Coordinates of C-alpha atoms in Angstrom, one line a residue:
X20 CA -10.7 33.0 11.0
X21 CA -8.4 33.1 13.8
X22 CA -7.1 29.5 15.3
X23 CA -9.3 28.3 18.3
X24 CA -6.9 26.8 20.9
X25 CA -7.6 23.5 19.9
X26 CA -6.8 23.9 16.4
X27 CA -3.7 25.8 17.5
X28 CA -2.4 22.7 19.4
X29 CA -3.4 20.4 16.8
X30 CA -1.3 22.1 14.3
X31 CA 1.6 22.3 16.8
X32 CA 1.1 18.7 16.8
X33 CA 1.1 18.4 13.1
X34 CA 4.3 20.6 12.9
X35 CA 5.9 18.5 15.5
X36 CA 5.1 15.4 13.6
X37 CA 6.6 17.0 10.5
X38 CA 10.0 17.8 12.1
X39 CA 10.3 14.4 13.5
X40 CA 9.6 12.5 10.4
X41 CA 12.5 14.8 8.8
X42 CA 14.9 14.7 11.7
X43 CA 14.7 10.8 11.8
X44 CA 14.9 10.8 8.2
X45 CA 18.1 13.1 8.4
X46 CA 19.6 11.5 11.1
X47 CA 19.1 7.9 10.8
X48 CA 17.9 6.9 7.4
X49 CA 19.8 9.1 4.8
X50 CA 22.6 7.2 3.4
X51 CA 25.0 10.3 2.2
X52 CA 24.8 13.8 1.0
X53 CA 24.5 15.0 -2.7
X54 CA 27.1 17.0 -3.8
X55 CA 25.3 20.1 -4.4
X56 CA 24.6 19.8 -0.5
X57 CA 28.0 20.1 0.4
X58 CA 28.6 23.2 -2.6
X59 CA 26.0 24.9 -0.5
X60 CA 28.5 25.4 2.1
X61 CA 31.5 26.0 -0.2
X62 CA 29.7 28.7 -2.3
X63 CA 28.4 30.3 0.5
X64 CA 31.8 30.3 2.8
X65 CA 34.5 30.3 0.6
X66 CA 35.0 33.9 -0.2
X67 CA 36.6 34.7 -3.4
X68 CA 36.8 30.9 -4.7
X69 CA 33.3 29.3 -4.8
X70 CA 34.5 26.6 -6.9
X71 CA 37.2 24.6 -5.1
X72 CA 38.8 23.5 -8.4
X73 CA 38.7 26.7 -10.1
X74 CA 40.8 29.9 -9.9
X75 CA 39.0 32.8 -7.8
X76 CA 37.1 35.2 -10.0
X77 CA 36.2 33.3 -13.2
X78 CA 32.6 32.6 -14.1
X79 CA 32.2 28.6 -14.0
X80 CA 31.1 28.0 -18.0
X81 CA 33.9 30.4 -18.7
X82 CA 36.6 28.5 -17.1
X83 CA 39.3 26.8 -19.4
X84 CA 42.1 24.3 -18.8
X85 CA 44.5 26.9 -17.6
X86 CA 42.2 28.3 -15.0
X87 CA 41.9 25.0 -12.9
X88 CA 43.5 25.2 -9.4
X89 CA 44.4 22.5 -7.1
X90 CA 45.0 19.9 -10.0
X91 CA 47.6 17.0 -9.6
X92 CA 48.4 18.2 -6.1
X93 CA 48.1 17.0 -2.9
X94 CA 45.3 18.8 -0.9
X95 CA 45.5 18.9 2.7
X96 CA 42.2 18.1 5.1
X97 CA 42.7 22.0 6.4
X98 CA 42.0 23.6 2.8
X99 CA 38.9 21.5 2.6
X100 CA 37.6 22.6 5.8
X101 CA 38.4 26.1 4.9
X102 CA 36.3 25.6 2.0
X103 CA 33.1 24.8 3.6
X104 CA 33.6 26.6 6.7
X105 CA 33.6 30.4 8.0
X106 CA 36.8 31.3 9.3
X107 CA 37.0 33.4 12.2
X108 CA 37.1 37.7 11.4
X109 CA 35.3 36.7 8.1
X110 CA 31.9 36.1 9.4
X111 CA 28.5 37.3 7.8
X112 CA 30.4 38.7 4.6
X113 CA 27.2 39.1 2.6
X114 CA 29.1 41.2 -0.1
X115 CA 31.5 38.1 -0.5
X116 CA 28.7 35.6 -0.9
X117 CA 27.0 37.8 -3.2
X118 CA 30.3 38.2 -5.5
X119 CA 30.6 34.3 -5.3
X120 CA 27.1 33.6 -6.8
X121 CA 28.1 36.0 -9.7
X122 CA 30.6 33.3 -10.5
X123 CA 27.6 30.5 -10.4
X124 CA 24.4 29.3 -11.8
X125 CA 21.9 30.5 -8.8
X126 CA 20.9 33.5 -7.0
X127 CA 22.4 34.4 -3.7
X128 CA 19.6 34.5 -1.3
X129 CA 19.7 31.4 0.3
X130 CA 23.4 31.2 0.3
X131 CA 23.0 34.5 2.5
X132 CA 21.1 32.3 5.1
X133 CA 23.8 29.5 4.8
X134 CA 26.4 32.1 5.4
X135 CA 24.8 33.9 8.4
X136 CA 24.3 30.5 10.0
X137 CA 27.6 29.3 9.9
X138 CA 29.1 32.5 10.8
X139 CA 27.6 31.6 14.1
X140 CA 30.0 28.9 14.4
X141 CA 33.5 30.0 12.7
X142 CA 35.9 27.0 11.9
X143 CA 33.3 24.5 12.5
X144 CA 31.4 22.3 10.1
X145 CA 27.9 20.6 10.5
X146 CA 24.9 19.7 8.2
X147 CA 23.1 20.3 10.9
X148 CA 23.4 23.8 11.2
X149 CA 21.7 24.4 7.8
X150 CA 19.2 21.5 8.4
X151 CA 17.9 23.5 11.5
X152 CA 17.8 26.4 9.5
X153 CA 15.5 24.6 7.1
X154 CA 13.0 23.3 9.9
X155 CA 12.4 27.0 10.2
X156 CA 11.5 27.4 6.6
X157 CA 9.3 24.1 7.2
X158 CA 7.2 25.9 10.2
X159 CA 6.7 29.1 8.1
X160 CA 5.6 26.7 5.2
X161 CA 3.2 24.7 7.1
X162 CA 1.6 27.8 9.0
X163 CA 1.0 29.7 5.3
X164 CA -0.4 26.5 4.2
X165 CA -2.8 26.3 6.8
X166 CA -3.8 29.9 6.1
X167 CA -4.3 29.0 2.5
X168 CA -6.6 26.2 3.7
X169 CA -8.6 28.8 5.9
X170 CA -9.3 30.8 2.8
X171 CA -10.1 28.0 0.5
X172 CA -12.1 25.6 2.6
X173 CA -13.8 28.6 4.9
X174 CA -16.1 27.1 7.6
X175 CA -14.6 23.6 7.0
X176 CA -12.2 23.8 10.2
X177 CA -11.0 20.6 9.9
X178 CA -9.7 20.6 6.1
X179 CA -6.9 23.0 6.7
X180 CA -5.4 20.5 9.3
X181 CA -5.8 17.8 7.0
X182 CA -4.2 19.5 4.5
X183 CA -0.8 20.5 6.4
X184 CA -1.2 16.7 7.7
X185 CA -1.4 15.1 4.4
X186 CA 2.0 17.6 3.4
X187 CA 3.5 16.5 6.4
X188 CA 3.4 12.8 6.2
X189 CA 4.3 12.5 2.5
X190 CA 7.8 11.8 1.0
X191 CA 7.6 15.2 -0.6
X192 CA 7.0 17.0 2.9
X193 CA 10.0 14.9 4.1
X194 CA 12.7 15.3 1.6
X195 CA 12.1 18.9 0.8
X196 CA 13.4 20.2 4.4
X197 CA 16.0 17.6 4.5
X198 CA 17.8 18.3 1.3
X199 CA 20.5 21.0 2.0
X200 CA 19.9 23.4 -1.0
X201 CA 17.9 26.3 -1.8
X202 CA 14.6 24.3 -2.9
X203 CA 13.5 24.3 1.0
X204 CA 13.4 28.3 0.6
X205 CA 12.0 28.4 -2.5
X206 CA 9.3 26.0 -1.3
X207 CA 8.4 28.6 1.8
X208 CA 8.2 31.5 -0.5
X209 CA 6.2 29.9 -3.2
X210 CA 3.7 29.2 -0.4
X211 CA 4.0 32.6 0.9
X212 CA 3.5 34.1 -2.2
X213 CA 0.5 32.1 -3.2
X214 CA -1.0 33.3 -0.3
X215 CA -0.7 36.9 -0.5
X216 CA -1.8 36.5 -4.1
X217 CA -5.0 34.7 -2.8
X218 CA -5.6 37.4 -0.2
X219 CA -5.2 39.9 -2.7
X220 CA -7.4 38.2 -5.2
X221 CA -10.4 37.3 -2.6
X222 CA -9.9 41.0 -1.1
X223 CA -13.0 43.6 -1.1
X224 CA -12.3 45.5 -4.2
X225 CA -9.0 43.9 -5.2
X226 CA -7.1 45.7 -2.4
X227 CA -3.5 46.4 -4.1
X228 CA -2.6 49.1 -1.3
X229 CA -2.8 46.5 1.4
X230 CA -1.5 43.4 -0.5
X231 CA 0.5 44.3 -2.9
X232 CA 3.8 44.9 -1.0
X233 CA 3.8 41.4 0.5
X234 CA 2.8 39.6 -3.1
X235 CA 5.7 41.6 -4.7
X236 CA 8.1 41.3 -2.0
X237 CA 7.7 37.1 -2.0
X238 CA 7.9 37.0 -5.6
X239 CA 11.5 39.2 -5.6
X240 CA 12.8 36.6 -2.7
X241 CA 11.7 33.8 -4.7
X242 CA 13.4 35.1 -8.0
X243 CA 16.4 35.8 -5.9
X244 CA 16.3 32.2 -4.5
X245 CA 15.9 30.3 -7.9
X246 CA 15.0 31.0 -11.4
X247 CA 11.9 28.7 -11.1
X248 CA 10.1 31.1 -9.2
X249 CA 9.3 32.8 -12.6
X250 CA 7.0 30.0 -13.2
X251 CA 4.9 30.6 -10.3
X252 CA 4.9 34.2 -10.7
X253 CA 4.1 34.6 -14.0
X254 CA 1.1 31.5 -13.9
X255 CA -0.5 33.3 -11.2
X256 CA -0.4 37.0 -12.6
X257 CA -1.6 35.7 -15.8
X258 CA -4.4 34.0 -14.2
X259 CA -5.4 37.0 -12.1
X260 CA -5.0 39.3 -15.1
X261 CA -7.4 37.1 -17.3
X262 CA -9.7 37.4 -14.3
X263 CA -9.6 40.8 -14.2
X264 CA -9.8 41.2 -18.1
X265 CA -12.9 39.2 -17.6
X266 CA -14.6 41.2 -15.0
X267 CA -13.8 44.6 -16.9
X268 CA -11.7 45.9 -14.4
X269 CA -9.1 47.2 -17.0
X270 CA -7.3 49.6 -14.7
X271 CA -6.9 47.2 -12.1
X272 CA -5.4 44.7 -14.4
X273 CA -2.9 47.1 -15.8
X274 CA -2.0 48.4 -12.4
X275 CA -1.4 44.8 -11.1
X276 CA 0.4 43.6 -14.4
X277 CA 2.9 46.4 -14.3
X278 CA 3.5 46.1 -10.6
X279 CA 4.8 42.5 -11.2
X280 CA 6.8 43.8 -14.1
X281 CA 8.2 46.1 -11.7
X282 CA 9.0 43.0 -9.5
X283 CA 11.1 41.7 -12.8
X284 CA 12.8 45.1 -13.4
X285 CA 13.9 45.1 -9.6
X286 CA 15.1 41.6 -9.8
X287 CA 17.3 42.4 -12.9
X288 CA 18.5 45.5 -10.9
X289 CA 19.6 43.4 -7.8
X290 CA 20.9 40.4 -9.8
X291 CA 22.2 41.5 -13.3
X292 CA 24.1 38.2 -13.4
X293 CA 20.6 37.0 -13.9
X294 CA 21.1 37.7 -17.6
X295 CA 24.6 35.6 -17.8
X296 CA 23.3 32.8 -16.6
X297 CA 20.5 32.8 -19.1
X298 CA 22.9 33.3 -22.1
X299 CA 25.0 30.3 -20.8
X300 CA 22.3 28.1 -19.8
X301 CA 22.9 24.9 -17.5
X302 CA 24.6 23.0 -20.7
X303 CA 21.8 20.0 -20.2
X304 CA 21.3 18.0 -23.2
X305 CA 17.6 16.4 -23.0
X306 CA 17.9 12.7 -24.4
X307 CA 14.0 12.1 -24.4
X308 CA 11.5 13.9 -26.0
X309 CA 9.4 16.9 -24.5
X310 CA 6.2 14.7 -24.0
X311 CA 8.4 11.8 -22.3
X312 CA 10.1 14.4 -20.2
X313 CA 6.7 15.7 -18.9
X314 CA 4.9 12.6 -18.3
X315 CA 8.2 11.4 -16.2
X316 CA 8.1 14.7 -14.2
X317 CA 4.5 14.3 -13.3
X318 CA 4.2 11.0 -12.4
X319 CA 7.3 11.9 -10.1
X320 CA 5.5 14.7 -8.7
X321 CA 2.3 12.6 -8.1
X322 CA 4.5 9.9 -6.5
X323 CA 6.2 12.2 -4.3
X324 CA 2.9 13.6 -3.0
X325 CA 0.5 10.8 -2.9
X326 CA 2.4 7.5 -4.1
X327 CA 0.6 7.3 -7.2
X328 CA 2.5 6.9 -10.6
X329 CA 2.0 6.9 -14.0
X330 CA 3.7 5.5 -17.1
X331 CA 5.6 8.1 -18.7
X332 CA 6.5 6.0 -21.9
X333 CA 4.2 6.1 -24.8
X334 CA 1.0 4.1 -24.8
X335 CA -2.4 3.5 -26.5
X336 CA -4.3 4.2 -23.5
X337 CA -6.0 7.4 -24.8
X338 CA -7.2 5.3 -27.9
X339 CA -8.7 3.0 -25.8
X340 CA -10.5 5.5 -24.0
X341 CA -11.9 7.4 -27.3
X342 CA -12.8 3.8 -28.5
X343 CA -14.6 3.5 -25.5
X344 CA -16.4 6.7 -25.7
X345 CA -17.5 6.2 -29.2
X346 CA -18.8 2.7 -28.4
X347 CA -20.7 3.9 -25.6
X348 CA -22.3 6.7 -27.2
X349 CA -23.3 4.3 -30.1
X350 CA -25.2 2.4 -27.4
X351 CA -26.6 4.9 -25.2
X352 CA -28.0 7.7 -27.7
X353 CA -30.2 5.4 -29.3
X354 CA -31.6 4.1 -26.1
X355 CA -32.1 7.7 -25.3
X356 CA -33.7 8.4 -28.2
X357 CA -36.0 5.2 -27.8
X358 CA -37.0 5.8 -23.9
X359 CA -37.4 9.4 -24.4
X360 CA -41.1 9.5 -23.9
X361 CA -41.4 7.1 -20.9
X362 CA -42.2 8.5 -17.7
X363 CA -39.3 7.2 -15.8
X364 CA -36.6 8.5 -18.6
X365 CA -38.3 12.0 -18.2
X366 CA -38.2 12.1 -14.5
X367 CA -34.4 10.8 -14.8
X368 CA -33.6 13.6 -16.9
X369 CA -35.6 16.2 -14.8
X370 CA -33.7 15.0 -11.6
X371 CA -30.3 15.1 -13.6
X372 CA -31.0 18.7 -14.7
X373 CA -32.0 19.8 -11.0
X374 CA -29.2 18.4 -9.3
X375 CA -26.9 20.2 -12.0
X376 CA -28.5 23.4 -11.3
X377 CA -28.2 22.9 -7.6
X378 CA -24.5 22.1 -8.0
X379 CA -23.9 25.1 -10.3
X380 CA -25.5 27.4 -7.7
X381 CA -23.2 26.1 -5.1
X382 CA -20.1 25.8 -7.2
X383 CA -21.1 29.3 -8.3
X384 CA -20.6 30.8 -4.6
X385 CA -17.2 28.9 -4.7
X386 CA -16.3 30.1 -8.1
X387 CA -13.4 32.7 -7.0
X388 CA -11.7 29.9 -5.2
X389 CA -12.1 27.0 -7.5
X390 CA -10.6 29.6 -9.8
X391 CA -7.5 29.4 -7.8
X392 CA -7.5 25.6 -8.2
X393 CA -7.2 26.1 -12.0
X394 CA -4.5 28.5 -11.2
X395 CA -2.4 25.6 -9.4
X396 CA -3.2 23.4 -12.6
X397 CA -1.8 26.5 -14.7
X398 CA 1.2 26.8 -12.4
X399 CA 2.1 23.2 -12.8
X400 CA 1.8 22.8 -16.7
X401 CA 4.1 26.1 -16.9
X402 CA 6.6 24.7 -14.5
X403 CA 6.9 21.5 -15.5
X404 CA 7.3 22.7 -19.3
X405 CA 10.2 25.0 -18.1
X406 CA 11.9 22.1 -16.1
X407 CA 11.4 19.8 -19.4
X408 CA 13.3 22.3 -21.3
X409 CA 15.8 22.8 -19.1
X410 CA 17.0 19.6 -17.4
X411 CA 17.8 16.2 -18.4
X412 CA 15.5 14.3 -16.4
X413 CA 16.5 10.9 -17.2
X414 CA 20.0 11.5 -17.0
X415 CA 19.8 13.4 -13.8
X416 CA 17.8 10.4 -12.2
X417 CA 16.2 10.7 -8.9
X418 CA 18.0 13.8 -8.1
X419 CA 16.2 16.0 -10.2
X420 CA 13.0 15.8 -8.3
X421 CA 14.4 18.4 -6.0
X422 CA 13.3 20.9 -8.5
X423 CA 9.7 19.9 -8.1
X424 CA 9.7 20.5 -4.1
X425 CA 8.1 24.0 -4.4
X426 CA 5.0 22.3 -6.5
X427 CA 4.2 19.8 -3.8
X428 CA 2.5 22.0 -1.2
X429 CA 0.2 23.3 -3.8
X430 CA -0.7 19.6 -5.4
X431 CA -1.4 18.8 -1.9
X432 CA -3.8 21.5 -1.4
X433 CA -5.4 20.7 -5.2
X434 CA -6.0 17.2 -4.2
X435 CA -7.3 17.7 -0.6
X436 CA -9.6 20.6 -2.5
X437 CA -10.6 17.6 -5.4
X438 CA -12.4 15.8 -2.4
X439 CA -13.9 18.6 -0.9
X440 CA -15.5 19.9 -4.1
X441 CA -15.6 17.0 -6.2
X442 CA -15.9 14.0 -4.6
X443 CA -17.9 15.0 -1.8
X444 CA -20.6 16.4 -4.1
X445 CA -21.3 12.8 -5.5
X446 CA -24.9 12.2 -4.2
X447 CA -24.2 8.8 -2.4
X448 CA -20.7 10.3 -0.9
X449 CA -22.6 13.7 0.1
X450 CA -25.7 11.7 2.1
X451 CA -22.7 9.6 3.8
X452 CA -19.8 11.7 3.6
X453 CA -17.8 10.6 6.9
X454 CA -17.1 6.6 6.0
X455 CA -16.1 7.4 2.4
X456 CA -13.7 10.2 2.9
X457 CA -12.2 8.5 5.9
X458 CA -11.5 5.6 3.7
X459 CA -10.1 7.7 1.1
X460 CA -8.1 9.6 3.3
X461 CA -6.8 5.9 5.1
X462 CA -6.3 5.1 1.3
X463 CA -3.8 7.9 0.8
X464 CA -2.2 7.5 3.8
X465 CA -1.2 3.8 3.3
X466 CA 0.4 5.2 -0.1
X467 CA 2.0 8.1 1.8
X468 CA 3.5 5.9 4.3
X469 CA 4.4 3.2 1.6
X470 CA 6.3 5.8 -0.4
X471 CA 7.9 7.1 2.6
X472 CA 9.1 3.6 4.0
X473 CA 10.6 2.7 0.2
X474 CA 12.4 6.2 0.3
X475 CA 13.9 5.4 3.7
X476 CA 15.3 2.2 2.0
X477 CA 16.1 3.8 -1.1
X478 CA 17.4 7.3 -0.6
X479 CA 21.0 8.1 -1.5
X480 CA 20.8 11.5 -0.4

């Protein structure tokens, strides 16, 4: 489905709103820059010595006391300036950037972009250089998010626009592209990868010839941006392979599965330093149990997307729910047995069965797309488990939420899909769908703007 003139203009308006929100926040409300944002420039532009305090050519985790440079010495402003800028005659040194990143914990792709942009302004520095680049990532992300909405929501022409607006006005959509780090590019590649996987999944006869190349390319580029891309790629590949196995399309399953394995092999060939990074790790010590870390991550993810929170600490809520179900069953089941022969009760059962059959028939037609909502859940679980295992969430504080930026567009998609496929099927809402849905979106909008205002006040970069 191609955009009509009206929808094209409205999507443009949403992009302008999203960019404006980021610009206002970045220029007026952001209170400072995280050290990693400055290191983004140093890693990309200081060829030969990517870590300012460590002698060149030494891997970050292998540096000893004798390897520390600039220690107990006076450092001039020019030295700092040279660290974060590209000097004349050294522009576009992508090989140098690649070598720099072999001494760090991250792949090189985002830093290529940083170096290329800064090479246009030799001996000059501004955070705005990369911020403008990230506005380009924002546009690509929103366009592909809209395209995903077109596939998922089909004839519902307004829902993809609501999806894009939902992401644009949220805290997550604002901070993702205002934080000068590789997570903006990773977010773009995750959305693109999800789109091409969805196109492949919904294509006639699972057309790998047409869609496998962009699926593999976006996966590879994502891996060359950040290792967390493996959670998204693995989750999506796993769900598609399970689907193909269930449909007994074994040859397609193996062809697809081995193609994705080929992506991993290509990644290791291009970036063998990943093996060193996996060996040394990030040195984090998780001070809280895995369960608490996961709850905290999920709570902050929801807060960034729609302003809702859950209590990450242990509680007895689940016990109360189980007790309520047991007590309710103890009352309802005997009543059902008592009234089993009553005409009104039999009519109620008959109508309920009819409604379930009709809903199941509708859902069957949407089954493939609903399967992709389940895929989002699987991706989120895998991603958060990896995050909780590799990062000390409580010790890092607010800054750790950057790792969840790539999930936020997919969570927006899942929440909007929940409205479309679940809430709208409730008979009372289905009959009067307009007013309740407007009310729900109004509630979400209030939560989003409220969380954004809170972040404007509290943000420290």
